[in-house]
Amino acid sequence: MNVAKGLVVVVVAGFMACRPATPPVPPPGQTSTDGGSSVMDAGSADAGTTERDGGLADAGLGDAGVEEDGGLVDGGAADAGPGDAGTPGDAGLILSSAGLVYSGDRTLSPIDAVVAQHLRDIVARGNGLPGVFSKVGDSISSNEAGVSGGPFLNCFDGVLEGTVSWDYNVRLGAYASLSPTIDFFKMTHLGLDDSWTRVSLATRISMTAGWALAGSPSPLDRELAAAQPRYAIVMYGSNDIAWSLPYPLADRAQVYERNMRNITDRLLARGVIPLLTTMPPDRDFFQYVPVYTGIVRAIAQGRQIPLIDYYKELMALGPPYGLRSDGTHPSCASYNTCCWFDAVSLSQHGFNVRNLITLQSLDRMRQVFELAAPGLEAQAPRLAGDGSPAAPFVISSLPFGELRDLRASSSRASGSLSCANAPPVTGPQNLYRLELTRPTSLRALVLDAGQGGQRISILSGPSLSNCLETGTRLVSGTFAAGTYYLSINALSATGGTEYNFSVTECLPGDTDC
């Protein structure tokens, strides 16, 4: 997983493990931070922009009830409900496609002046309360009311730097500069609770991302109406993999991507900023997790909204990756220590890590909105190139992900794919360049919400006649050091749509890659 060296630029007692017991039914129409230091950057001005130890380089459920039948829930665009104001593209909520690059060496995505203004534009479209956030997710995000209600964020309602052993203490240590953010989100009460301790209507044990969108009103709709949040902390993944495991990876990934993108877009349409969080490295599905984290990265970069790379931070810990003995849920040392940010807690326990990096992300939001910071970093890197054979988009490091609309491409396919049995490609094309400095096993995935209007190919040169691998959604393999091109092609002259494109390195021992 030492990606950076291989690429160059051209819980709590009683917390149950939740796993579906019934095989799923495929959805209709389916065929089957400154990278390198430490999350322990205590400064508020740049909290969270650095990593604990360089990350992977050192790593060597409200209730719609619709998932109880074991079926995969696809909260597709048609399910968006009355609160869906159309796609962010229609609402003017996305930046130009050549936006900031969310590189894999950061835990928290960059916020320069352009992104900061983009976030303000999103909020201006809604009526979210400044001191309110909602939780959206499964058991790793769910909670009961009060400071003792769960390991994720509830503990921030505890005693700051308390010393009573049995109490719920918040021990910030080197992160004392984050205390104003804790206090800020305590100021707005929602009933008897605040954002830290409130029970979200959009979290539920054992649920997938599709559950949050299902029904009218959906759990997500009900949560937005009840809390009026400005922010939403979103994380799904473990159950999404588990429910869909018997089916081909591309099918599983497509359902997850469509649901996660629809959650994101529904939030954006309501003027709510999603803080998208990558899932932990679940032991039971270890080899597939990079695919799911790559999808989330692509959505965050494509919509230019905050990304919290929880997966990266837990991988940096090494086995057991801050997880409990079930290999799924993060751990805390004890029921009341989940907000302890000492070196030992942060090197061993996944909930402590998640609580810290989520607090740091919320602190960055407070700086942008309450402290009127014009931006938190200098201008962040943009994606180089224009997608043409003469100037391909440059994938400077892995993992890589973005959203892009193929219909906006000015480049067209020239010639035919030389791979055996490849269909004709005659429409819009985007070309990416990737340089490998060592043999690398990777997956490249293109998902378009089930439209099936485009094809992904790996080429040894910029021409389609240099085809090495091609597929409708997924290509993978081990490739020698060298320069490669990844081509995304429409299957017809007028085809194409917005796609989610991700390239991730396979984990050692992944026999499917």
Coordinates of C-alpha atoms in Angstrom, one line a residue:
M1 CA 0.0 0.0 0.0
N2 CA 3.0 2.3 -0.3
V3 CA 1.3 4.2 -3.1
A4 CA 3.3 7.4 -2.9
K5 CA 6.6 5.7 -3.6
G6 CA 5.3 4.0 -6.7
L7 CA 4.0 6.9 -8.6
V8 CA 5.4 10.1 -10.0
V9 CA 3.8 13.2 -11.4
V10 CA 3.6 13.6 -15.3
V11 CA -16.3 0.4 21.0
V12 CA -17.9 0.3 23.7
A13 CA -19.2 -2.7 25.7
G14 CA -22.4 -3.9 24.3
F15 CA -21.9 -2.3 20.9
M16 CA -23.1 -4.9 18.6
A17 CA -21.6 -6.1 15.3
C18 CA -24.1 -5.7 12.6
R19 CA -24.1 -7.9 9.6
P20 CA -27.0 -8.9 7.3
A21 CA -28.0 -12.5 7.6
T22 CA -29.9 -12.8 4.3
P23 CA -28.3 -12.8 0.8
P24 CA -29.5 -9.8 -1.2
V25 CA -31.5 -9.6 -4.3
P26 CA -29.9 -7.6 -7.1
P27 CA -31.6 -4.3 -7.9
P28 CA -33.8 -4.0 -11.0
G29 CA -31.8 -3.8 -14.1
Q30 CA -28.6 -5.3 -12.6
T31 CA -26.9 -8.2 -14.2
S32 CA -26.0 -10.0 -11.3
T33 CA -2.7 17.3 4.9
D34 CA -0.2 18.4 4.1
G35 CA 0.6 14.8 3.7
G36 CA 3.1 13.3 5.8
S37 CA 3.1 14.7 9.3
S38 CA 0.3 13.7 11.7
V39 CA -3.4 14.2 12.5
M40 CA -1.8 15.4 15.6
D41 CA -1.5 18.9 14.3
A42 CA -3.0 20.8 17.2
G43 CA -3.3 24.1 15.5
S44 CA -6.8 25.4 14.8
A45 CA -5.7 27.4 11.8
D46 CA -4.8 24.2 10.0
A47 CA -6.3 21.5 12.2
G48 CA -6.3 18.2 10.4
T49 CA -4.3 19.2 7.3
T50 CA -1.5 16.9 8.3
E51 CA -1.3 13.2 9.0
R52 CA -0.2 11.2 12.0
D53 CA 2.8 9.6 10.3
G54 CA 2.5 9.8 6.6
G55 CA -0.5 7.5 6.4
L56 CA -0.4 4.6 3.9
A57 CA 3.2 5.1 3.2
D58 CA 3.9 3.7 6.7
A59 CA 1.0 1.3 6.9
G60 CA 3.5 -1.3 4.9
L61 CA -30.6 3.2 11.2
G62 CA -36.1 6.5 11.6
D63 CA -36.9 3.5 9.7
A64 CA -38.2 2.8 6.3
G65 CA -37.9 -0.9 6.9
V66 CA -37.2 -1.5 3.2
E67 CA -34.0 -3.4 3.8
E68 CA -35.3 -5.9 6.1
D69 CA -36.1 -8.2 3.2
G70 CA -32.4 -8.6 2.4
G71 CA -32.7 -6.7 -0.8
L72 CA -30.3 -4.0 -2.0
V73 CA -31.9 -0.7 -1.8
D74 CA -31.1 1.6 -4.6
G75 CA -32.1 5.2 -3.8
G76 CA -31.7 6.3 -7.4
A77 CA -32.6 9.6 -8.8
A78 CA -36.2 8.6 -9.2
D79 CA -36.4 8.2 -5.4
A80 CA -35.1 11.7 -4.7
G81 CA -38.4 12.8 -3.3
P82 CA -40.0 16.2 -3.1
G83 CA -37.0 17.7 -1.5
D84 CA -34.8 17.0 -4.4
A85 CA -34.2 20.2 -6.3
G86 CA -32.5 18.6 -9.2
T87 CA -28.9 17.8 -9.7
P88 CA -26.2 20.1 -8.4
G89 CA -25.3 20.8 -12.0
D90 CA -28.7 22.2 -12.5
A91 CA -28.6 24.1 -9.3
G92 CA -25.2 25.6 -10.0
L93 CA -23.6 23.8 -7.0
I94 CA -20.6 22.4 -8.6
L95 CA -17.3 24.0 -9.7
S96 CA -15.7 23.5 -13.1
S97 CA -14.7 19.9 -13.7
A98 CA -11.0 20.8 -13.5
G99 CA -11.3 21.5 -9.8
L100 CA -9.0 20.8 -6.8
V101 CA -7.3 17.4 -6.6
Y102 CA -8.0 15.5 -3.4
S103 CA -4.7 13.7 -3.1
G104 CA -4.3 10.6 -1.1
D105 CA -1.7 12.0 1.2
R106 CA -4.2 14.1 3.1
T107 CA -6.7 13.2 5.8
L108 CA -8.8 16.3 5.3
S109 CA -9.3 17.7 1.8
P110 CA -8.0 21.2 1.0
I111 CA -10.1 24.3 1.4
D112 CA -8.5 27.2 -0.5
A113 CA -10.3 30.5 -1.3
V114 CA -12.2 29.0 -4.2
V115 CA -13.6 26.1 -2.3
A116 CA -14.4 28.2 0.7
Q117 CA -16.5 30.5 -1.5
H118 CA -18.1 27.4 -3.1
L119 CA -19.1 26.2 0.4
R120 CA -20.6 29.6 1.2
D121 CA -22.6 29.5 -2.0
I122 CA -24.0 26.1 -1.0
V123 CA -25.1 27.3 2.4
A124 CA -26.7 30.4 1.0
R125 CA -29.2 28.2 -0.8
G126 CA -30.5 26.7 2.4
N127 CA -31.7 27.6 5.9
G128 CA -29.4 25.4 8.0
L129 CA -28.7 26.4 11.5
P130 CA -25.0 27.5 11.9
G131 CA -24.3 25.4 15.0
V132 CA -26.1 22.2 13.9
F133 CA -24.8 19.1 12.1
S134 CA -26.5 15.8 11.5
K135 CA -25.1 12.3 11.4
V136 CA -26.0 10.1 8.4
G137 CA -24.8 6.5 8.5
D138 CA -25.0 3.0 10.0
S139 CA -24.0 1.5 13.4
I140 CA -20.6 3.2 13.3
S141 CA -22.4 6.6 13.2
S142 CA -25.6 5.8 15.2
N143 CA -26.1 6.7 18.8
E144 CA -28.6 7.2 21.6
A145 CA -29.2 10.5 23.4
G146 CA -26.9 12.0 25.9
V147 CA -23.2 12.0 26.6
S148 CA -23.4 8.2 27.3
G149 CA -25.4 7.4 24.2
G150 CA -22.6 6.2 21.9
P151 CA -18.9 6.4 21.0
F152 CA -19.2 8.7 18.0
L153 CA -19.1 12.3 19.0
N154 CA -21.4 12.0 22.0
C155 CA -18.4 12.2 24.4
F156 CA -17.8 15.8 23.3
D157 CA -20.6 16.7 25.7
G158 CA -18.5 15.4 28.5
V159 CA -16.3 17.3 31.0
L160 CA -13.4 19.1 29.3
E161 CA -10.1 17.9 30.7
G162 CA -12.0 16.2 33.5
T163 CA -10.2 14.0 36.0
V164 CA -13.0 11.9 37.6
S165 CA -12.2 8.4 36.4
W166 CA -15.8 7.3 35.9
D167 CA -17.0 10.5 34.2
Y168 CA -17.2 11.2 30.5
N169 CA -14.1 13.3 30.0
V170 CA -12.8 15.1 27.0
R171 CA -9.1 15.1 27.0
L172 CA -7.8 17.2 24.1
G173 CA -4.2 17.3 25.2
A174 CA -2.3 18.9 22.3
Y175 CA -5.6 19.7 20.6
A176 CA -6.8 22.3 23.1
S177 CA -7.2 24.8 20.2
L178 CA -10.2 22.7 19.1
S179 CA -12.2 23.5 22.3
P180 CA -14.0 26.5 20.9
T181 CA -15.5 24.2 18.2
I182 CA -16.8 21.8 20.8
D183 CA -18.4 24.7 22.6
F184 CA -19.8 26.2 19.4
F185 CA -21.8 23.1 18.5
K186 CA -23.1 22.9 22.1
M187 CA -24.8 26.3 21.8
T188 CA -27.8 25.3 19.7
H189 CA -30.1 22.9 21.4
L190 CA -32.5 20.5 19.6
G191 CA -34.8 19.4 22.4
L192 CA -32.7 18.2 25.3
D193 CA -29.7 17.5 23.1
D194 CA -27.2 19.4 20.9
S195 CA -25.6 18.1 17.7
W196 CA -23.1 16.0 19.6
T197 CA -25.6 14.0 21.5
R198 CA -28.8 14.1 19.4
V199 CA -30.2 10.9 18.0
S200 CA -30.2 11.3 14.2
L201 CA -33.2 10.0 12.2
A202 CA -30.7 9.2 9.4
T203 CA -28.6 6.7 11.2
R204 CA -29.6 3.1 11.9
I205 CA -27.8 -0.1 12.7
S206 CA -27.2 -2.6 9.8
M207 CA -28.4 -0.2 7.2
T208 CA -26.9 0.7 3.8
A209 CA -26.7 4.1 2.0
G210 CA -29.9 3.2 0.1
W211 CA -31.9 3.1 3.3
A212 CA -31.3 6.8 4.0
L213 CA -33.0 7.6 0.7
A214 CA -35.9 5.2 0.7
G215 CA -39.5 6.1 1.4
S216 CA -41.4 9.4 1.3
P217 CA -40.3 11.1 3.4
S218 CA -37.0 9.2 3.6
P219 CA -34.9 9.0 6.8
L220 CA -32.7 11.7 5.3
D221 CA -35.6 14.0 4.5
R222 CA -37.0 13.6 8.0
E223 CA -33.6 14.3 9.6
L224 CA -33.2 17.5 7.6
A225 CA -36.6 18.7 8.5
A226 CA -36.2 17.9 12.2
A227 CA -32.7 19.3 12.7
Q228 CA -32.2 21.9 10.0
P229 CA -28.5 21.3 9.9
R230 CA -25.9 23.2 8.1
Y231 CA -23.6 20.2 7.9
A232 CA -24.1 16.4 7.6
I233 CA -21.4 13.9 8.5
V234 CA -22.0 11.0 6.1
M235 CA -20.4 7.5 6.2
Y236 CA -21.6 4.2 4.8
G237 CA -19.8 1.2 3.4
S238 CA -19.5 -1.9 5.6
N239 CA -23.1 -3.0 5.3
D240 CA -23.2 -2.0 1.6
I241 CA -20.4 -4.5 0.9
A242 CA -22.0 -7.2 3.1
W243 CA -25.5 -7.0 1.6
S244 CA -24.2 -7.2 -1.9
L245 CA -21.3 -9.6 -1.6
P246 CA -22.6 -12.5 -3.8
Y247 CA -22.8 -10.2 -6.8
P248 CA -20.0 -8.9 -9.2
L249 CA -18.0 -6.1 -7.8
A250 CA -19.0 -3.6 -10.5
D251 CA -22.7 -4.3 -9.7
R252 CA -22.1 -3.8 -6.0
A253 CA -20.0 -0.6 -6.5
Q254 CA -22.6 0.8 -8.9
V255 CA -25.4 0.6 -6.3
Y256 CA -23.2 2.1 -3.6
E257 CA -22.0 4.9 -5.8
R258 CA -25.5 5.9 -7.0
N259 CA -26.8 6.0 -3.4
M260 CA -23.9 7.9 -2.1
R261 CA -24.0 10.4 -4.9
N262 CA -27.8 10.8 -4.4
I263 CA -27.3 11.4 -0.7
T264 CA -24.7 14.0 -1.5
D265 CA -26.8 15.7 -4.1
R266 CA -29.9 15.8 -2.0
L267 CA -27.9 17.5 0.8
L268 CA -26.4 20.0 -1.6
A269 CA -29.8 20.8 -3.1
R270 CA -31.0 21.7 0.5
G271 CA -28.0 23.9 1.2
V272 CA -26.4 21.4 3.5
I273 CA -22.6 20.7 3.3
P274 CA -21.9 16.9 3.3
L275 CA -18.7 15.9 5.2
L276 CA -18.1 12.7 3.3
T277 CA -16.1 10.1 5.3
T278 CA -14.4 7.0 3.9
M279 CA -15.2 3.7 5.6
P280 CA -12.9 1.8 7.9
P281 CA -10.9 -1.2 6.6
D282 CA -13.4 -3.9 7.5
R283 CA -11.7 -7.2 8.1
D284 CA -14.3 -9.3 6.4
F285 CA -14.2 -7.3 3.1
F286 CA -10.7 -6.0 3.4
Q287 CA -9.7 -6.3 -0.3
Y288 CA -12.8 -4.4 -1.5
V289 CA -12.7 -1.4 0.8
P290 CA -10.3 0.6 -1.4
V291 CA -12.9 0.5 -4.2
Y292 CA -15.6 1.9 -1.9
T293 CA -13.3 4.6 -0.5
G294 CA -12.3 5.5 -4.1
I295 CA -16.0 6.1 -4.9
V296 CA -16.4 8.4 -2.0
R297 CA -13.2 10.3 -2.9
A298 CA -14.5 10.8 -6.4
I299 CA -17.8 12.2 -5.2
A300 CA -16.2 14.6 -2.8
Q301 CA -13.7 15.8 -5.3
G302 CA -16.3 16.0 -8.0
R303 CA -18.6 18.1 -5.9
Q304 CA -15.7 19.9 -4.2
I305 CA -16.9 19.3 -0.7
P306 CA -15.1 18.2 2.4
L307 CA -13.6 14.7 2.5
I308 CA -12.5 13.0 5.7
D309 CA -10.3 10.0 4.9
Y310 CA -10.9 7.8 7.9
Y311 CA -9.7 4.7 6.0
K312 CA -6.3 6.3 5.4
E313 CA -5.9 7.1 9.1
L314 CA -6.9 3.6 10.3
M315 CA -4.7 1.9 7.7
A316 CA -1.8 3.9 9.1
L317 CA -2.2 2.3 12.5
G318 CA -1.6 -1.2 11.1
P319 CA -3.4 -4.4 12.3
P320 CA -6.0 -4.4 13.9
Y321 CA -6.5 -0.9 12.4
G322 CA -8.2 0.5 15.5
L323 CA -11.1 -2.0 15.3
R324 CA -12.7 -4.2 17.8
S325 CA -12.4 -7.9 17.8
D326 CA -15.3 -8.2 15.3
G327 CA -13.1 -6.5 12.7
T328 CA -15.9 -4.1 11.7
H329 CA -16.5 -1.6 14.5
P330 CA -13.9 0.9 15.8
S331 CA -12.8 0.6 19.3
C332 CA -12.4 2.7 22.4
A333 CA -10.3 1.7 25.4
S334 CA -13.3 2.1 27.7
Y335 CA -16.9 3.4 27.7
N336 CA -15.9 6.9 28.6
T337 CA -12.5 7.4 26.9
C338 CA -13.6 7.8 23.2
C339 CA -12.7 11.5 23.3
W340 CA -9.2 11.1 24.7
F341 CA -6.6 12.3 22.3
D342 CA -3.4 11.2 23.9
A343 CA -0.8 9.3 21.8
V344 CA -1.8 5.9 23.0
S345 CA -5.5 6.3 22.4
L346 CA -4.9 7.7 18.9
S347 CA -2.5 4.9 18.0
Q348 CA -4.9 2.0 19.1
H349 CA -8.5 3.0 19.0
G350 CA -10.5 3.8 15.9
F351 CA -13.3 5.8 17.5
N352 CA -10.8 8.1 19.1
V353 CA -9.3 8.7 15.7
R354 CA -12.7 9.3 14.0
N355 CA -13.8 11.7 16.8
L356 CA -10.6 13.7 16.4
I357 CA -10.6 14.0 12.6
T358 CA -14.3 14.7 12.5
L359 CA -13.9 17.5 15.1
Q360 CA -11.0 18.9 13.0
S361 CA -13.2 18.9 9.9
L362 CA -16.0 20.7 11.9
D363 CA -13.4 23.1 13.2
R364 CA -12.5 23.9 9.6
M365 CA -16.1 24.6 8.8
R366 CA -16.3 27.0 11.8
Q367 CA -13.2 28.8 10.6
V368 CA -14.8 29.3 7.1
F369 CA -18.2 30.4 8.3
E370 CA -17.9 31.8 11.8
L371 CA -14.4 33.2 11.6
A372 CA -14.8 34.3 8.0
A373 CA -11.5 32.7 6.9
P374 CA -11.1 33.4 3.2
G375 CA -9.5 30.0 2.8
L376 CA -7.5 27.6 5.0
E377 CA -4.7 26.7 2.5
A378 CA -3.0 28.4 -0.3
Q379 CA -4.3 27.5 -3.8
A380 CA -4.5 23.7 -3.9
P381 CA -3.4 21.7 -6.9
R382 CA -5.7 21.5 -9.9
L383 CA -6.1 18.6 -12.2
A384 CA -3.7 19.1 -15.1
G385 CA -4.7 18.5 -18.7
D386 CA -7.9 18.8 -20.8
G387 CA -8.6 15.1 -21.4
S388 CA -7.5 15.2 -25.1
P389 CA -4.7 12.9 -26.6
A390 CA -2.5 16.0 -26.8
A391 CA -3.0 16.9 -23.1
P392 CA -4.5 14.0 -21.1
F393 CA -5.7 14.6 -17.6
V394 CA -2.8 13.7 -15.3
I395 CA -3.3 11.2 -12.5
S396 CA -0.4 12.3 -10.3
S397 CA -0.9 9.8 -7.5
L398 CA -3.2 7.0 -6.3
P399 CA -5.8 6.8 -5.1
F400 CA -7.5 9.0 -7.6
G401 CA -11.2 9.9 -8.1
E402 CA -13.4 12.5 -9.8
L403 CA -16.8 13.1 -11.3
R404 CA -16.9 14.4 -14.8
D405 CA -19.6 14.7 -17.6
L406 CA -18.4 13.0 -20.8
R407 CA -20.9 15.1 -22.8
A408 CA -18.8 18.2 -22.0
S409 CA -15.7 16.7 -23.6
S410 CA -14.4 18.4 -26.7
S411 CA -12.4 15.3 -27.6
R412 CA -13.8 12.5 -29.8
A413 CA -12.7 8.9 -30.3
S414 CA -10.3 8.3 -33.2
G415 CA -9.9 4.8 -34.5
S416 CA -11.1 1.6 -32.8
L417 CA -10.1 -0.2 -29.6
S418 CA -7.7 -3.0 -30.5
C419 CA -8.7 -5.2 -27.6
A420 CA -10.5 -8.4 -28.6
N421 CA -14.3 -8.2 -28.9
A422 CA -14.3 -4.5 -28.0
P423 CA -17.4 -2.6 -29.4
P424 CA -17.1 0.5 -31.5
V425 CA -16.7 3.8 -29.7
T426 CA -17.5 6.8 -31.7
G427 CA -18.5 9.5 -29.3
P428 CA -16.9 11.8 -26.7
Q429 CA -13.7 10.6 -25.0
N430 CA -11.7 11.6 -22.0
L431 CA -8.1 10.5 -21.7
Y432 CA -6.0 10.2 -18.5
R433 CA -2.3 9.6 -18.1
L434 CA -0.8 7.5 -15.3
E435 CA 2.9 6.8 -14.7
L436 CA 4.0 3.9 -12.6
T437 CA 7.5 3.6 -11.3
R438 CA 7.1 -0.1 -10.2
P439 CA 4.9 -3.0 -11.0
T440 CA 1.4 -2.1 -9.7
S441 CA -1.9 -3.9 -9.3
L442 CA -4.8 -1.6 -9.7
R443 CA -8.5 -1.2 -10.4
A444 CA -10.0 1.4 -12.6
L445 CA -13.8 1.9 -12.2
V446 CA -16.2 4.0 -14.2
L447 CA -19.8 4.2 -12.9
D448 CA -22.6 6.2 -14.4
A449 CA -25.7 5.4 -12.2
G450 CA -26.5 2.4 -14.3
Q451 CA -26.7 4.3 -17.6
G452 CA -24.2 2.0 -19.2
G453 CA -23.2 4.6 -21.8
Q454 CA -19.5 4.5 -21.6
R455 CA -16.5 2.2 -21.5
I456 CA -13.2 2.2 -19.7
S457 CA -9.9 1.0 -21.3
I458 CA -6.3 0.8 -20.2
L459 CA -3.9 1.7 -23.1
S460 CA -0.1 1.5 -23.5
G461 CA -0.2 4.7 -25.6
P462 CA -2.6 7.5 -26.3
S463 CA -4.2 5.8 -29.2
L464 CA -7.2 3.3 -28.9
S465 CA -5.0 1.0 -31.0
N466 CA -2.8 0.5 -27.9
C467 CA -5.6 -1.3 -25.9
L468 CA -4.4 -3.6 -23.1
E469 CA -7.7 -4.1 -21.1
T470 CA -11.2 -2.8 -21.7
G471 CA -14.6 -3.2 -19.9
T472 CA -18.0 -1.6 -19.5
R473 CA -17.3 -0.5 -15.9
L474 CA -14.3 -2.2 -14.4
V475 CA -10.8 -3.1 -15.5
S476 CA -8.0 -4.4 -13.3
G477 CA -4.7 -6.1 -13.5
T478 CA -1.0 -5.9 -12.6
F479 CA 1.0 -3.5 -14.8
A480 CA 4.8 -3.1 -15.2
A481 CA 6.5 0.2 -14.5
G482 CA 5.8 2.6 -17.3
T483 CA 3.4 5.2 -18.8
Y484 CA -0.3 4.2 -19.3
Y485 CA -3.4 5.9 -20.5
L486 CA -6.9 5.3 -19.3
S487 CA -9.6 6.1 -21.8
I488 CA -13.3 6.7 -21.1
N489 CA -15.4 6.5 -24.2
A490 CA -19.0 7.0 -25.0
L491 CA -20.6 4.0 -26.9
S492 CA -22.4 6.3 -29.3
A493 CA -21.8 9.5 -31.1
T494 CA -24.2 11.4 -28.8
G495 CA -23.7 9.3 -25.7
G496 CA -22.1 9.8 -22.3
T497 CA -23.2 11.2 -19.0
E498 CA -21.7 12.2 -15.7
Y499 CA -19.5 9.5 -14.5
N500 CA -17.7 8.5 -11.3
F501 CA -14.1 7.5 -12.1
S502 CA -11.7 6.1 -9.6
V503 CA -8.4 4.4 -9.8
T504 CA -7.2 2.5 -6.6
E505 CA -4.3 0.3 -5.9
C506 CA -5.1 -3.3 -4.9
L507 CA -4.1 -4.5 -1.5
P508 CA -1.5 -7.3 -1.3
G509 CA -3.1 -10.7 -1.6
D510 CA -6.1 -9.5 -3.5
T511 CA -6.7 -12.4 -5.8
D512 CA -9.5 -10.7 -7.7
C513 CA -7.3 -7.9 -9.0

